Coordinates of C-alpha atoms and ligand atoms in Angstrom, one line a residue:
M17 CA 205.1 177.4 150.7
R18 CA 207.4 180.5 150.8
K19 CA 210.3 180.3 153.3
F20 CA 212.0 183.2 155.0
N21 CA 215.4 184.4 156.0
V22 CA 215.1 184.9 159.8
A23 CA 217.5 186.8 162.1
V24 CA 217.4 186.3 165.8
V25 CA 219.0 189.2 167.6
G26 CA 220.1 188.2 171.1
A27 CA 220.3 184.5 170.0
S28 CA 222.7 183.6 172.8
G29 CA 220.3 185.0 175.5
A30 CA 217.5 183.3 177.5
V31 CA 214.8 184.6 175.2
G32 CA 216.8 184.1 172.0
E33 CA 217.5 180.5 172.7
E34 CA 213.9 179.9 173.4
M35 CA 213.0 181.5 170.1
L36 CA 215.0 178.8 168.3
R37 CA 213.3 176.0 170.2
V38 CA 209.8 177.4 169.5
M39 CA 210.6 177.9 165.8
E40 CA 211.9 174.3 165.5
E41 CA 208.8 172.9 167.2
A42 CA 206.4 175.1 165.1
E43 CA 208.2 174.0 161.9
F44 CA 208.6 177.7 161.1
P45 CA 209.3 178.2 157.4
V46 CA 212.9 179.2 157.7
A47 CA 215.0 179.4 154.6
K48 CA 218.1 180.7 156.4
L49 CA 218.6 181.3 160.1
V50 CA 221.0 184.1 161.1
P51 CA 221.7 184.1 164.9
L52 CA 223.1 187.5 166.0
A53 CA 224.6 188.8 169.2
S54 CA 227.4 191.1 170.4
A55 CA 231.1 190.6 169.6
R56 CA 231.2 188.7 172.9
S57 CA 229.3 185.7 171.5
A58 CA 230.0 186.1 167.8
G59 CA 231.9 183.0 166.5
G60 CA 230.1 180.8 169.0
T61 CA 227.3 178.5 167.9
V62 CA 223.6 177.8 168.6
E63 CA 221.8 174.6 167.8
Y64 CA 219.0 174.7 165.3
K65 CA 217.3 171.5 164.0
G66 CA 220.3 169.4 165.1
E67 CA 222.9 171.6 163.4
E68 CA 225.4 174.0 164.8
V69 CA 224.8 177.5 163.4
T70 CA 227.5 180.2 163.9
I71 CA 226.5 183.4 165.7
K72 CA 227.3 186.5 163.8
E73 CA 228.0 190.0 165.2
L74 CA 225.1 192.4 165.0
T75 CA 226.1 195.3 162.7
E76 CA 224.2 198.0 160.9
T77 CA 224.7 196.2 157.5
I78 CA 224.1 192.6 158.5
F79 CA 220.3 192.6 157.7
E80 CA 221.0 193.8 154.1
E81 CA 224.0 191.4 153.6
E82 CA 222.0 188.4 154.8
E83 CA 218.8 189.5 153.0
I84 CA 216.7 189.2 156.1
D85 CA 212.9 189.0 155.8
I86 CA 212.0 188.6 159.5
A87 CA 214.1 190.0 162.4
L88 CA 213.2 188.9 165.9
F89 CA 214.8 191.2 168.4
S90 CA 215.5 190.4 172.1
A91 CA 218.8 192.0 173.1
G92 CA 217.5 194.9 175.2
G93 CA 215.8 198.3 174.4
S94 CA 218.9 200.2 173.4
V95 CA 219.9 197.5 170.9
S96 CA 216.4 197.6 169.3
A97 CA 216.4 201.4 169.3
K98 CA 219.7 201.5 167.4
F99 CA 219.5 198.4 165.1
A100 CA 215.7 197.8 164.3
P101 CA 215.7 200.8 161.9
F102 CA 218.5 199.1 159.9
A103 CA 216.6 195.9 159.7
V104 CA 213.5 197.8 158.5
E105 CA 215.6 199.7 156.0
A106 CA 216.8 196.4 154.6
G107 CA 213.2 195.3 154.0
A108 CA 212.6 193.1 157.0
V109 CA 209.6 193.1 159.4
V110 CA 210.9 193.6 162.9
I111 CA 209.2 191.7 165.8
D112 CA 210.6 193.4 168.9
N113 CA 210.6 191.9 172.4
T114 CA 211.8 195.0 174.2
S115 CA 209.8 197.8 175.7
H116 CA 211.4 200.4 173.4
F117 CA 208.6 200.6 170.8
R118 CA 205.7 199.2 172.7
M119 CA 203.8 202.4 173.4
D120 CA 204.7 204.1 170.1
P121 CA 201.3 204.9 168.5
E122 CA 202.8 203.9 165.1
V123 CA 203.8 200.4 166.3
P124 CA 201.2 197.7 166.9
L125 CA 201.5 195.9 170.3
V126 CA 200.2 192.4 169.7
V127 CA 199.1 189.3 171.6
P128 CA 197.8 187.1 168.7
E129 CA 195.0 185.5 170.9
V130 CA 193.7 189.0 171.8
N131 CA 194.3 191.6 169.0
P132 CA 195.7 189.8 165.9
Q133 CA 194.0 192.4 163.7
D134 CA 196.5 195.1 164.9
I135 CA 199.3 193.3 163.0
A136 CA 197.9 194.8 159.8
K137 CA 199.3 198.2 161.0
W138 CA 202.9 196.9 160.8
R139 CA 203.7 198.9 157.7
E140 CA 203.5 202.2 159.5
K141 CA 207.0 201.7 161.0
G142 CA 207.9 198.1 159.8
I143 CA 207.9 197.0 163.5
I144 CA 205.5 194.9 165.6
A145 CA 206.0 195.0 169.4
N146 CA 205.8 192.1 171.8
P147 CA 204.3 193.0 175.2
N148 CA 206.0 192.4 178.5
C149 CA 205.7 188.8 179.7
S150 CA 203.4 189.7 182.7
T151 CA 201.0 191.5 180.4
I152 CA 200.8 188.7 177.8
Q153 CA 199.6 185.9 180.1
M154 CA 197.2 188.2 181.9
V155 CA 195.4 189.6 178.8
Q156 CA 195.2 186.1 177.3
A157 CA 193.3 184.9 180.4
L158 CA 191.2 188.0 180.7
K159 CA 190.2 188.6 177.0
P160 CA 187.3 186.1 177.0
L161 CA 186.0 187.6 180.3
H162 CA 186.3 191.1 179.0
D163 CA 184.3 190.1 175.9
E164 CA 181.6 188.5 178.0
Y165 CA 181.3 190.7 181.1
G166 CA 183.2 193.9 180.4
I167 CA 186.2 194.4 182.7
E168 CA 186.3 197.6 184.7
R169 CA 189.3 197.1 186.9
I170 CA 192.2 194.7 187.4
D171 CA 194.2 194.3 190.6
V172 CA 197.2 192.0 190.1
S173 CA 200.2 190.8 192.1
T174 CA 202.9 188.9 190.2
Y175 CA 205.4 186.2 191.3
Q176 CA 208.1 186.6 188.6
A177 CA 210.8 184.0 188.0
T178 CA 214.5 185.0 187.8
S179 CA 214.7 184.1 184.1
G180 CA 212.7 187.2 183.4
A181 CA 215.9 189.1 184.1
G182 CA 218.0 187.0 181.8
K183 CA 220.5 184.1 181.9
S184 CA 222.9 185.7 184.4
A185 CA 220.0 186.4 186.8
M186 CA 219.1 182.6 186.8
E187 CA 222.8 181.9 187.5
E188 CA 222.7 184.4 190.4
L189 CA 219.9 182.5 192.1
V190 CA 221.6 179.1 191.6
R191 CA 225.0 180.5 192.9
Q192 CA 223.3 182.0 196.0
M193 CA 221.5 178.7 196.8
Q194 CA 224.8 176.7 196.4
E195 CA 226.5 179.2 198.7
F196 CA 223.6 178.9 201.2
F197 CA 224.0 175.1 201.4
A198 CA 227.8 175.5 201.8
F199 CA 227.2 178.1 204.6
K200 CA 229.0 180.7 202.5
L201 CA 226.1 183.0 201.4
D202 CA 227.1 186.6 201.6
E203 CA 223.9 188.8 201.6
S204 CA 225.7 191.8 200.1
E205 CA 226.7 189.9 196.9
H206 CA 224.1 190.5 194.3
N207 CA 224.3 192.1 190.9
K208 CA 221.1 191.3 189.0
F209 CA 218.6 192.1 191.7
P210 CA 218.5 194.9 194.3
H211 CA 218.8 192.3 197.1
Q212 CA 219.7 188.7 197.7
I213 CA 217.1 186.6 195.7
A214 CA 217.8 183.2 197.2
L215 CA 215.2 182.5 200.0
N216 CA 213.7 185.9 199.5
V217 CA 210.9 187.7 197.6
I218 CA 211.6 191.2 196.3
P219 CA 208.7 193.7 195.7
Q220 CA 210.6 195.6 193.0
I221 CA 211.1 194.8 189.3
D222 CA 212.8 197.6 187.3
V223 CA 213.1 201.1 188.6
F224 CA 210.6 203.1 190.7
M225 CA 208.5 205.9 189.1
E226 CA 207.4 209.2 190.6
N227 CA 204.0 207.7 191.4
G228 CA 205.4 204.9 193.7
F229 CA 204.8 202.1 191.2
T230 CA 207.7 200.5 189.3
K231 CA 208.3 200.7 185.6
E232 CA 207.4 197.0 185.3
E233 CA 204.0 197.7 187.0
M234 CA 203.4 200.7 184.8
K235 CA 204.1 198.6 181.7
M236 CA 201.2 196.4 182.7
V237 CA 198.9 199.4 182.9
G238 CA 199.8 201.0 179.6
E239 CA 200.2 197.7 177.6
T240 CA 196.9 196.1 178.8
N241 CA 194.9 199.1 177.6
K242 CA 196.8 199.4 174.3
I243 CA 196.2 195.7 173.5
M244 CA 192.6 195.7 174.7
H245 CA 191.8 199.1 173.1
D246 CA 190.1 200.2 176.3
S247 CA 190.6 202.2 179.5
I248 CA 190.6 199.6 182.2
E249 CA 191.9 200.5 185.6
V250 CA 195.0 198.4 186.4
A251 CA 196.8 198.3 189.7
A252 CA 199.9 196.0 189.7
T253 CA 202.4 194.9 192.3
C254 CA 205.3 193.1 190.6
V255 CA 207.4 190.8 192.7
R256 CA 210.5 188.7 192.0
V257 CA 210.5 185.3 193.6
P258 CA 213.3 182.7 193.8
T259 CA 212.1 180.4 191.0
L260 CA 213.9 179.8 187.7
R261 CA 211.1 179.8 185.2
G262 CA 207.3 180.5 185.0
H263 CA 205.6 183.7 186.1
A264 CA 202.5 183.4 188.3
E265 CA 199.9 186.1 188.9
S266 CA 197.1 186.5 191.5
V267 CA 194.5 188.5 189.6
T268 CA 191.3 190.2 190.9
V269 CA 188.9 191.3 188.2
T270 CA 186.0 193.8 188.7
C271 CA 183.4 193.3 185.9
K272 CA 180.7 195.6 184.7
K273 CA 178.1 192.8 185.2
D274 CA 177.7 190.2 187.9
V275 CA 179.7 187.1 187.1
D276 CA 179.3 183.5 188.3
A277 CA 182.6 181.7 188.9
D278 CA 181.4 178.4 187.3
E279 CA 180.2 180.2 184.2
A280 CA 183.4 182.3 184.1
R281 CA 185.4 179.1 184.3
E282 CA 183.8 177.9 181.1
V283 CA 184.2 181.3 179.4
I284 CA 187.9 181.4 180.3
A285 CA 188.4 177.8 179.1
R286 CA 187.1 178.8 175.6
G287 CA 190.1 181.2 175.3
E288 CA 192.7 180.4 172.7
N289 CA 195.8 178.7 174.1
I290 CA 194.3 178.7 177.6
V291 CA 194.2 175.6 179.9
V292 CA 192.0 175.7 183.0
V293 CA 193.4 173.7 185.9
D294 CA 191.0 174.2 188.7
D295 CA 190.2 171.3 191.0
P296 CA 191.0 172.6 194.5
K297 CA 189.7 169.4 196.2
K298 CA 192.5 167.5 194.5
S299 CA 195.0 170.3 195.0
L300 CA 195.0 170.9 191.3
Y301 CA 195.8 174.5 190.3
P302 CA 198.4 176.2 188.1
M303 CA 202.0 176.5 189.3
P304 CA 205.3 177.4 187.7
T305 CA 206.5 173.7 187.7
L306 CA 203.4 172.9 185.5
C307 CA 204.1 175.4 182.8
V308 CA 207.8 175.0 181.9
E309 CA 208.4 174.7 178.2
K310 CA 204.6 174.8 177.5
N311 CA 203.0 177.2 175.0
E312 CA 199.7 177.6 176.9
T313 CA 198.6 179.9 179.8
F314 CA 197.2 178.0 182.8
V315 CA 194.3 179.5 184.9
G316 CA 192.9 178.2 188.1
R317 CA 191.6 179.1 191.6
I318 CA 188.7 180.8 189.8
R319 CA 186.3 182.0 192.5
N320 CA 183.8 184.6 193.3
D321 CA 184.5 187.4 195.7
I322 CA 182.9 186.9 199.1
Y323 CA 181.4 190.5 199.1
R324 CA 180.7 191.6 195.6
P325 CA 179.0 189.5 192.8
N326 CA 180.8 191.4 190.0
I327 CA 184.3 190.5 191.3
L328 CA 186.3 187.4 190.4
H329 CA 189.6 186.1 191.7
M330 CA 192.0 183.7 189.9
F331 CA 195.6 182.5 189.5
V332 CA 197.3 182.7 186.1
V333 CA 200.6 181.0 185.3
A334 CA 202.7 180.8 182.1
D335 CA 206.3 180.1 181.0
N336 CA 207.7 183.6 180.8
L337 CA 210.4 182.7 178.2
R338 CA 207.8 181.0 176.0
V339 CA 204.3 182.5 176.3
G340 CA 205.8 185.7 177.7
A341 CA 208.3 186.2 175.0
A342 CA 209.4 183.6 172.3
T343 CA 206.1 181.9 171.6
N344 CA 204.2 185.2 171.4
A345 CA 206.9 186.5 169.0
V346 CA 206.8 183.4 166.8
R347 CA 202.9 183.4 166.8
I348 CA 203.1 187.1 165.6
A349 CA 205.4 186.1 162.8
Q350 CA 203.1 183.2 161.8
K351 CA 200.1 185.5 161.7
W352 CA 202.1 188.1 159.8
I353 CA 203.0 185.5 157.2
E354 CA 199.3 184.4 156.9
M355 CA 198.1 188.0 156.5
E356 CA 200.8 189.0 154.0
S357 CA 200.2 185.9 151.9
E358 CA 196.5 186.8 151.7
L359 CA 197.3 190.2 150.1
Ligands
NAP23 P1 220.0 187.7 178.3 O1 219.8 186.2 178.7 O2 220.8 188.5 179.2 O3 220.5 187.8 176.8 C1 220.8 189.0 176.2 C2 221.1 188.8 174.8 O4 221.2 190.1 174.1 C3 222.4 188.0 174.5 O5 222.2 187.3 173.3 C4 223.4 189.1 174.3 O6 224.4 188.7 173.5 C5 222.5 190.1 173.5 N1 223.1 191.5 173.5 C6 223.3 192.2 174.6 N2 223.8 193.4 174.2 C7 224.0 193.3 172.9 C8 224.5 194.2 171.9 N3 225.0 195.4 172.2 N4 224.5 193.8 170.6 C9 224.0 192.6 170.2 N5 223.5 191.7 171.1 C10 223.5 192.1 172.4 O7 218.6 188.4 178.3 P2 217.1 187.9 177.8 O8 216.4 187.4 179.0 O9 217.3 187.0 176.6 O10 216.4 189.2 177.4 C11 216.9 190.0 176.4 C12 215.9 191.2 176.2 O11 214.7 190.7 175.8 C13 215.6 192.0 177.5 O12 216.6 193.0 177.7 C14 214.3 192.5 177.2 O13 214.3 193.8 176.5 C15 213.6 191.5 176.3 N6 212.8 190.6 177.1 C16 211.5 190.7 177.0 C17 210.6 190.0 177.7 C18 209.2 190.1 177.6 O14 208.6 190.3 178.6 N7 208.6 190.0 176.4 C19 211.1 189.0 178.6 C20 212.4 188.9 178.8 C21 213.2 189.7 178.0 P3 225.9 188.4 174.1 O15 225.9 186.9 174.4 O16 226.8 188.7 173.0 O17 226.1 189.3 175.3
3JN24 O1 211.7 190.8 184.8 C1 210.9 190.2 184.1 O2 210.3 189.2 184.6 C2 210.5 190.6 182.8 C3 211.5 191.6 182.3 C4 211.4 192.1 181.1 C5 212.4 193.0 180.6 C6 213.7 193.0 181.1 C7 214.7 193.9 180.7 C8 214.3 194.9 179.9 C9 212.1 194.1 179.7 C10 210.7 194.1 179.1 O3 210.4 193.2 178.3 O4 209.9 194.9 179.5 C11 213.0 195.0 179.4 C12 212.7 196.1 178.4 O5 212.8 195.9 177.2 O6 212.4 197.2 178.9

């Protein structure tokens, strides 16, 4: 089997590190791993398959010098905007985790369980985009329902962990909790969030748009419809909560047909990489603590609306660093390899 030279851009970050763990576990066919970051981390090391691999500085020429075949980007939108074209120019396929290319009509936006066929369009720009973490877990859970009942509208509230905002954001939560227990918490000291995150919930992720929604919320609207190839109404409220890892979502789905919750539970359970955990009498339902370091999306609290027979409610949880970022990117790369080897 052919092996590939793989660059991980942002290898010292929360998502980059998880990419390495997921590739190891998936026995991804790596010929050479090239971890890349800024000059700040260059010279440091990451661990891959029990060995220390030196981080190199991201430069315009590194992809050509290292003969990269697959470049996984997760170092922020401006880094992708500047450096992804150099990776493509050097002959690599870019799988980009940032929002920079997601809504570009020439770039496929892919969740392998939902729209794997779109990967075939990668040649248009040499780039495949990974959706936002909150979008990925939601469309994975809803795809089987959409196929069966036709979804007309989605109302979703998210409970997003601090790791969604990177390593330093997790550190900010931990530091504030330590200060709280030492009676030293200063409410005005926060850098990664607009308010103190310890012992708080913040109904703002990313910046506000003209229409009163945040950019994170509008990502869920645009991305869901691009992935589903449809025009579903989506209303999102994205909320940061003081957890470290695992995003949760309370989702209300309005279908075109009447839908019975017991039947829907079976339909959802047939979804790829979906695990239904739904036994309320035993207090069994998905929670962030259940999903950490898992590659599946967990769905529970599936119930009918008390007023309308075409409305269903549920709770969806997944590891944002895995399912919402690294695992999705690695699954895209695996499908890409499969498709390219069939040509
Ligand atoms: P993080 O923990 O803060 O890590 C950022 C990484 O990017 C570090 O490796 C950092 O390297 C690198 N980096 C920053 N500026 C750079 C530059 N100018 N040149 C080269 N490397 C640079 O953040 P994260 O949570 O891993 O997220 C990184 C990005 O991934 C986000 O900005 C976002 O675009 C994307 N993301 C996507 C999702 C999703 O929903 N799919 C979820 C989370 C994140 P140094 O160590 O050298 O600073
Ligand atoms: O906050 C979260 O839980 C998810 C954040 C994702 C994120 C963070 C910084 C920049 C993104 C993203 O993936 O949409 C971006 C971005 O690339 O715009």
